[in-house]
């Protein structure tokens, strides 16, 4: 399976300048190739092949005065940008043709230097890990990395990212074997909510940390400071960075909390069942801010890939399963209930239920039933899992790199 490891990096002034040039060149190649394909489609011409785009927009473009600066960056950066465009088109075509499941994927769009996230991607031909803990990137230099852990294997791909708050990161993709944990007998169903983030069928309740809500006062003040600055001024740029950094702190805290909570649940249970929530629909209601603050989708995705990594079973039940309407004691459907009803009594057996606790028990029962009825369920937790975030995954092997980085 493929895993991604992200580390903070600290390039010096010259390296930041070289990275800015690489970001710009990768963006120009993407936009030029995308423009050629859009114009060909509008003119009714066949789909422009990648080989033709590579010859015209990379190889020949370097010889023209207008694009001669493309030769200042590594050719791998430009080629990977074209490959990323091919992947974006493939995902779009597969989505339209029904081969790709999930929400419909939009066609590729032009990139801007004002985008919140700038990145370049490299294969093993363009980077290497040094013995002193630094990472060499072609035509960029040897960059200092803040290692928080050792890489379990030699990386197959590297993405250098500049986020909206001005921080630089390196994202390594590595191929590793699953780390199967010892089997346990417990299984758990999870009911996700807003006031209480998660209620487990074993009675455990995880309170919602509400990171965004707790930071709203400071975010509001920083947003006011930004709105009062003159557009295009240096003070406005400084105020924007301050606001972006505060938003990044909120996201980092939420992500760290999600990782700790999901890891504990996976370690303690052999099987985990959750409800397939319609997060996109809930995010269009008056509860949108609270839904985004909870981060249900990110949490469920963590449960899914950690279950695959550690040999656990992960299952989703249908979003229309009436978990809040069915009595977990006798199985009688007692009808829908408004959200303000947090406790109710079953009319058939007289059992008194907490709404969320009852829903988690029904989630566990429905998940077990689906697991028993599903075909070929024995090895579902050991299927191949792709790397997280935005990358398509690893690519062709190049020069050998070192597995594991000593602490600097």
Coordinates of C-alpha atoms in Angstrom, one line a residue:
X1 CA 0.0 0.0 0.0
X2 CA 1.0 3.6 -0.5
X3 CA 1.4 6.1 2.4
X4 CA 2.2 9.8 2.4
X5 CA 4.6 11.5 4.8
X6 CA 4.6 15.3 5.1
X7 CA 7.4 17.3 6.6
X8 CA 8.0 21.0 7.1
X9 CA 11.0 22.3 5.2
X10 CA 13.0 25.6 5.5
X11 CA 14.6 26.7 2.2
X12 CA 16.9 29.7 2.2
X13 CA 16.4 32.8 0.2
X14 CA 18.0 31.5 -3.0
X15 CA 16.1 28.2 -2.7
X16 CA 12.8 30.0 -2.2
X17 CA 13.5 32.1 -5.4
X18 CA 14.3 28.9 -7.3
X19 CA 11.2 27.2 -6.0
X20 CA 9.0 30.2 -7.0
X21 CA 10.5 29.9 -10.5
X22 CA 9.7 26.1 -10.6
X23 CA 6.2 26.7 -9.4
X24 CA 5.7 29.3 -12.2
X25 CA 7.2 27.1 -14.9
X26 CA 5.1 24.1 -13.9
X27 CA 2.0 26.3 -14.0
X28 CA 2.8 27.7 -17.4
X29 CA 3.3 24.2 -18.9
X30 CA 0.0 23.2 -17.4
X31 CA -1.9 26.2 -18.8
X32 CA -0.2 26.0 -22.3
X33 CA -1.1 22.3 -22.7
X34 CA -4.6 22.8 -21.3
X35 CA -5.2 25.7 -23.8
X36 CA -4.0 23.6 -26.7
X37 CA -6.4 20.8 -25.8
X38 CA -9.3 23.2 -25.3
X39 CA -8.7 24.9 -28.6
X40 CA -8.5 21.6 -30.4
X41 CA -11.8 20.5 -28.8
X42 CA -13.5 23.8 -29.8
X43 CA -12.3 23.4 -33.4
X44 CA -13.5 19.8 -33.6
X45 CA -10.0 18.4 -33.8
X46 CA -8.8 15.1 -32.3
X47 CA -7.6 15.0 -28.7
X48 CA -4.0 16.3 -28.5
X49 CA -1.7 13.5 -27.4
X50 CA 0.8 14.0 -24.5
X51 CA 3.8 13.2 -26.8
X52 CA 2.9 16.1 -29.1
X53 CA 2.4 18.5 -26.2
X54 CA 5.7 17.5 -24.7
X55 CA 7.5 18.2 -27.9
X56 CA 5.8 21.5 -28.6
X57 CA 5.2 23.0 -25.2
X58 CA 8.4 21.8 -23.4
X59 CA 11.2 20.8 -25.8
X60 CA 10.6 23.3 -28.6
X61 CA 9.4 26.0 -26.2
X62 CA 12.8 26.1 -24.5
X63 CA 14.4 27.2 -27.8
X64 CA 12.0 30.2 -28.2
X65 CA 12.8 33.5 -26.6
X66 CA 9.3 33.8 -25.2
X67 CA 9.7 30.5 -23.2
X68 CA 13.5 30.2 -22.9
X69 CA 13.3 30.5 -19.1
X70 CA 11.7 27.0 -18.9
X71 CA 15.2 25.6 -19.2
X72 CA 16.1 27.2 -15.8
X73 CA 14.1 24.5 -14.0
X74 CA 14.4 20.7 -14.0
X75 CA 12.8 19.0 -17.0
X76 CA 11.2 16.5 -14.6
X77 CA 9.1 19.3 -13.1
X78 CA 7.7 20.2 -16.5
X79 CA 7.1 16.6 -17.5
X80 CA 5.3 15.8 -14.2
X81 CA 3.1 18.9 -14.7
X82 CA 2.0 17.4 -18.1
X83 CA 1.4 14.0 -16.5
X84 CA -0.7 15.6 -13.8
X85 CA -2.8 17.2 -16.6
X86 CA -3.2 13.8 -18.2
X87 CA -4.4 12.4 -14.8
X88 CA -6.9 15.2 -14.4
X89 CA -8.3 14.5 -17.9
X90 CA -8.5 10.8 -17.2
X91 CA -10.4 11.4 -14.0
X92 CA -12.8 13.6 -15.8
X93 CA -13.4 11.2 -18.7
X94 CA -13.8 8.3 -16.2
X95 CA -16.3 10.3 -14.2
X96 CA -18.3 11.2 -17.3
X97 CA -18.2 7.6 -18.6
X98 CA -19.2 6.1 -15.3
X99 CA -15.9 4.3 -14.6
X100 CA -15.1 6.5 -11.6
X101 CA -17.4 6.3 -8.6
X102 CA -18.4 9.2 -6.4
X103 CA -19.1 12.8 -7.2
X104 CA -18.7 13.9 -10.8
X105 CA -15.2 15.3 -11.5
X106 CA -15.0 18.7 -13.3
X107 CA -12.7 19.1 -16.3
X108 CA -9.2 20.6 -15.6
X109 CA -9.0 24.4 -15.1
X110 CA -6.3 27.0 -15.6
X111 CA -4.0 27.6 -12.7
X112 CA -3.1 31.1 -11.3
X113 CA -0.1 32.4 -9.4
X114 CA -2.6 33.7 -6.9
X115 CA -3.8 30.2 -6.0
X116 CA -3.6 29.4 -2.3
X117 CA -1.5 26.3 -3.0
X118 CA 1.6 26.1 -5.3
X119 CA 3.3 22.8 -5.8
X120 CA 5.7 20.8 -8.0
X121 CA 6.1 17.1 -8.2
X122 CA 9.2 15.1 -8.9
X123 CA 10.1 11.4 -9.3
X124 CA 13.3 9.8 -8.1
X125 CA 15.3 11.1 -11.0
X126 CA 15.1 14.6 -9.6
X127 CA 15.6 14.3 -5.8
X128 CA 17.7 12.3 -3.4
X129 CA 18.0 12.0 0.4
X130 CA 21.3 13.0 1.9
X131 CA 23.0 11.4 4.9
X132 CA 22.9 14.6 6.9
X133 CA 19.1 14.7 6.8
X134 CA 18.7 17.2 4.0
X135 CA 17.0 16.6 0.6
X136 CA 18.6 17.5 -2.7
X137 CA 16.2 18.7 -5.4
X138 CA 17.4 19.2 -8.9
X139 CA 18.2 22.8 -9.8
X140 CA 16.9 23.9 -6.4
X141 CA 19.6 22.7 -4.0
X142 CA 19.9 20.9 -0.8
X143 CA 17.0 21.8 1.5
X144 CA 16.8 21.6 5.2
X145 CA 14.0 19.3 6.5
X146 CA 12.4 19.1 9.9
X147 CA 12.1 15.3 10.3
X148 CA 9.4 14.1 12.8
X149 CA 9.8 10.4 12.0
X150 CA 11.8 8.1 9.8
X151 CA 10.6 7.0 6.4
X152 CA 9.6 3.3 6.4
X153 CA 10.9 2.8 2.9
X154 CA 12.6 4.6 0.0
X155 CA 10.2 7.3 -1.4
X156 CA 9.0 6.9 -4.9
X157 CA 7.6 10.5 -5.4
X158 CA 8.1 13.9 -3.9
X159 CA 5.9 16.9 -3.9
X160 CA 7.1 20.3 -2.7
X161 CA 4.2 22.5 -1.6
X162 CA 3.9 26.2 -0.7
X163 CA 0.7 26.8 1.2
X164 CA -1.3 30.1 1.6
X165 CA 0.4 31.0 4.9
X166 CA 3.9 30.9 3.3
X167 CA 5.0 27.6 4.7
X168 CA 6.9 25.0 2.7
X169 CA 6.4 21.3 2.9
X170 CA 7.8 18.1 1.4
X171 CA 5.4 15.3 0.8
X172 CA 6.9 11.8 0.3
X173 CA 5.0 8.8 -1.1
X174 CA 6.4 5.4 -0.1
X175 CA 5.3 1.9 -0.8
X176 CA 5.0 -0.2 2.5
X177 CA 3.6 -3.4 3.7
X178 CA 0.5 -3.3 6.0
X179 CA 1.3 -3.3 9.7
X180 CA -1.3 -5.8 10.9
X181 CA -2.2 -5.3 14.6
X182 CA -3.0 -8.2 16.9
X183 CA -6.7 -9.2 16.6
X184 CA -9.2 -8.1 19.2
X185 CA -12.7 -9.2 19.8
X186 CA -14.4 -5.8 20.1
X187 CA -16.4 -4.2 17.2
X188 CA -17.8 -0.7 17.3
X189 CA -20.4 1.4 15.5
X190 CA -19.9 5.2 15.4
X191 CA -22.6 7.9 15.3
X192 CA -21.1 11.2 14.3
X193 CA -22.6 14.5 15.5
X194 CA -22.0 18.2 16.1
X195 CA -22.5 18.7 19.9
X196 CA -20.8 15.3 20.6
X197 CA -18.4 14.6 17.8
X198 CA -18.7 10.8 18.0
X199 CA -20.7 8.3 20.1
X200 CA -19.5 4.8 20.1
X201 CA -21.7 1.7 20.5
X202 CA -19.6 0.7 23.6
X203 CA -20.8 3.9 25.4
X204 CA -17.8 6.0 24.7
X205 CA -18.5 9.7 23.9
X206 CA -16.0 11.9 22.2
X207 CA -16.7 15.6 22.7
X208 CA -16.4 18.0 19.8
X209 CA -13.3 20.2 20.1
X210 CA -14.8 23.0 17.9
X211 CA -11.5 24.4 16.8
X212 CA -13.0 26.9 14.4
X213 CA -15.6 28.2 16.8
X214 CA -13.0 28.7 19.5
X215 CA -10.8 30.7 17.1
X216 CA -13.6 32.8 15.7
X217 CA -12.9 35.9 17.8
X218 CA -9.3 36.1 16.7
X219 CA -10.2 35.3 13.1
X220 CA -12.8 38.0 13.1
X221 CA -10.3 40.6 14.3
X222 CA -7.7 39.5 11.7
X223 CA -10.3 39.6 8.9
X224 CA -11.2 43.2 9.9
X225 CA -7.6 44.2 9.9
X226 CA -7.2 42.8 6.4
X227 CA -10.3 44.5 5.1
X228 CA -9.0 47.9 6.2
X229 CA -5.7 47.7 4.3
X230 CA -5.3 49.3 0.9
X231 CA -5.5 46.7 -1.9
X232 CA -2.1 46.0 -3.4
X233 CA -0.1 47.4 -0.4
X234 CA 2.6 45.6 1.5
X235 CA 0.6 46.0 4.7
X236 CA -2.3 44.1 3.1
X237 CA 0.0 41.3 2.1
X238 CA 1.2 41.1 5.7
X239 CA -2.3 41.1 7.0
X240 CA -3.3 38.3 4.6
X241 CA -0.4 36.2 5.8
X242 CA -1.4 36.6 9.4
X243 CA -5.0 35.6 8.7
X244 CA -3.8 32.6 6.6
X245 CA -1.5 31.4 9.4
X246 CA -4.4 31.5 11.9
X247 CA -6.6 29.4 9.6
X248 CA -3.6 27.0 9.1
X249 CA -3.3 26.7 12.9
X250 CA -7.0 25.7 13.1
X251 CA -6.7 23.2 10.3
X252 CA -3.5 21.7 11.9
X253 CA -5.1 21.3 15.3
X254 CA -8.2 19.6 13.8
X255 CA -6.1 17.3 11.7
X256 CA -3.8 16.3 14.6
X257 CA -6.9 15.6 16.8
X258 CA -8.5 13.5 14.0
X259 CA -5.4 11.4 13.7
X260 CA -5.2 10.7 17.4
X261 CA -8.9 9.9 17.8
X262 CA -9.0 7.7 14.7
X263 CA -5.8 5.8 15.6
X264 CA -7.2 5.0 19.1
X265 CA -10.4 3.7 17.6
X266 CA -8.6 1.5 15.1
X267 CA -6.3 0.0 17.7
X268 CA -9.1 -0.8 20.1
X269 CA -11.5 -2.5 17.7
X270 CA -11.3 -5.2 15.1
X271 CA -14.2 -3.8 13.0
X272 CA -15.4 -0.2 12.7
X273 CA -18.8 0.8 11.2
X274 CA -19.9 4.3 10.3
X275 CA -22.8 5.9 8.5
X276 CA -22.3 7.3 5.0
X277 CA -23.2 10.9 5.7
X278 CA -24.3 13.4 3.0
X279 CA -21.7 16.0 4.1
X280 CA -22.0 18.0 0.9
X281 CA -25.7 18.4 1.5
X282 CA -25.4 19.3 5.1
X283 CA -22.7 21.9 4.2
X284 CA -25.4 23.8 2.3
X285 CA -27.6 24.3 5.4
X286 CA -27.5 26.7 8.3
X287 CA -25.3 24.2 10.0
X288 CA -22.6 24.6 7.4
X289 CA -19.9 26.2 9.6
X290 CA -20.3 23.6 12.3
X291 CA -20.3 20.7 9.7
X292 CA -17.0 22.0 8.2
X293 CA -15.6 22.6 11.7
X294 CA -16.3 18.9 12.6
X295 CA -14.5 17.6 9.6
X296 CA -16.4 14.3 9.3
X297 CA -15.2 13.4 5.9
X298 CA -11.5 13.7 6.8
X299 CA -12.1 11.7 10.0
X300 CA -13.9 8.9 8.1
X301 CA -11.2 8.8 5.5
X302 CA -8.6 8.4 8.2
X303 CA -10.5 5.5 9.7
X304 CA -10.8 3.8 6.3
X305 CA -7.1 3.9 5.3
X306 CA -5.9 3.1 8.9
X307 CA -8.1 0.1 9.0
X308 CA -6.6 -1.1 5.7
X309 CA -3.1 -0.5 7.0
X310 CA -3.6 -2.3 10.3
X311 CA -5.7 -5.2 9.2
X312 CA -9.0 -4.0 10.6
X313 CA -12.4 -4.1 8.9
X314 CA -14.1 -0.9 8.0
X315 CA -17.7 -0.6 6.7
X316 CA -20.2 2.1 5.8
X317 CA -23.9 1.7 6.1
X318 CA -26.4 3.5 3.9
X319 CA -27.1 7.1 4.6
X320 CA -30.9 6.3 4.6
X321 CA -30.6 3.7 7.3
X322 CA -33.1 4.8 10.0
X323 CA -30.6 4.5 12.9
X324 CA -32.3 7.2 14.9
X325 CA -35.8 5.7 14.4
X326 CA -35.3 2.1 15.3
X327 CA -35.2 0.8 18.9
X328 CA -31.9 -1.0 19.4
X329 CA -33.5 -3.2 22.0
X330 CA -36.5 -4.7 20.2
X331 CA -35.9 -3.5 16.6
X332 CA -39.3 -1.7 16.3
X333 CA -39.3 1.4 14.1
X334 CA -40.6 4.2 16.2
X335 CA -40.8 6.9 13.5
X336 CA -38.8 10.0 12.8
X337 CA -37.9 12.5 15.5
X338 CA -36.9 16.2 15.4
X339 CA -33.2 17.0 16.2
X340 CA -34.1 18.6 19.5
X341 CA -35.4 15.2 20.8
X342 CA -32.2 13.8 22.4
X343 CA -33.9 11.1 24.5
X344 CA -37.0 9.0 23.8
X345 CA -38.9 6.0 25.1
X346 CA -39.8 3.0 22.8
X347 CA -43.6 2.6 22.6
X348 CA -43.2 -1.2 22.1
X349 CA -40.8 -2.3 24.8
X350 CA -40.6 0.8 27.0
X351 CA -36.8 1.1 26.7
X352 CA -35.4 4.6 27.3
X353 CA -32.8 5.5 24.7
X354 CA -30.3 8.3 24.3
X355 CA -30.6 9.3 20.7
X356 CA -26.9 9.2 19.7
X357 CA -26.2 6.0 21.8
X358 CA -29.1 4.2 20.2
X359 CA -28.0 5.3 16.7
X360 CA -24.5 4.0 17.3
X361 CA -25.8 0.6 18.4
X362 CA -28.0 0.4 15.3
X363 CA -25.0 1.4 13.1
X364 CA -23.1 -1.5 14.6
X365 CA -26.0 -4.0 14.0
X366 CA -26.5 -2.7 10.4
X367 CA -22.7 -2.8 9.7
X368 CA -22.5 -6.4 10.9
X369 CA -25.4 -7.4 8.8
X370 CA -23.9 -5.8 5.7
X371 CA -20.6 -7.5 6.4
X372 CA -22.2 -11.0 6.6
X373 CA -24.2 -10.5 3.4
X374 CA -21.3 -9.0 1.4
X375 CA -19.5 -11.3 -1.0
X376 CA -15.7 -11.7 -0.7
X377 CA -15.6 -9.7 2.6
X378 CA -12.7 -11.7 4.1
X379 CA -9.9 -9.6 2.6
X380 CA -11.5 -6.2 2.2
X381 CA -9.3 -4.6 4.8
X382 CA -6.2 -5.7 2.9
X383 CA -6.9 -4.1 -0.4
X384 CA -4.5 -1.7 -2.0
X385 CA -5.0 1.8 -0.7
X386 CA -3.7 4.9 -2.7
X387 CA -1.7 7.7 -1.1
X388 CA -3.8 10.4 0.6
X389 CA -4.2 14.1 -0.5
X390 CA -3.9 15.2 -4.1
X391 CA -1.3 13.1 -5.7
X392 CA -2.0 10.3 -8.1
X393 CA 0.6 8.0 -6.5
X394 CA 4.1 6.7 -7.3
X395 CA 5.6 6.5 -10.7
X396 CA 8.5 4.9 -12.5
X397 CA 11.4 3.9 -10.3
X398 CA 14.6 5.9 -10.9
X399 CA 17.8 6.3 -8.9
X400 CA 17.9 4.5 -5.6
X401 CA 17.3 6.6 -2.5
X402 CA 17.9 6.0 1.2
X403 CA 15.1 4.5 3.3
X404 CA 14.9 6.3 6.7
X405 CA 16.4 9.6 7.7
X406 CA 18.6 10.2 10.7
X407 CA 17.6 13.0 13.0
X408 CA 19.4 16.2 12.0

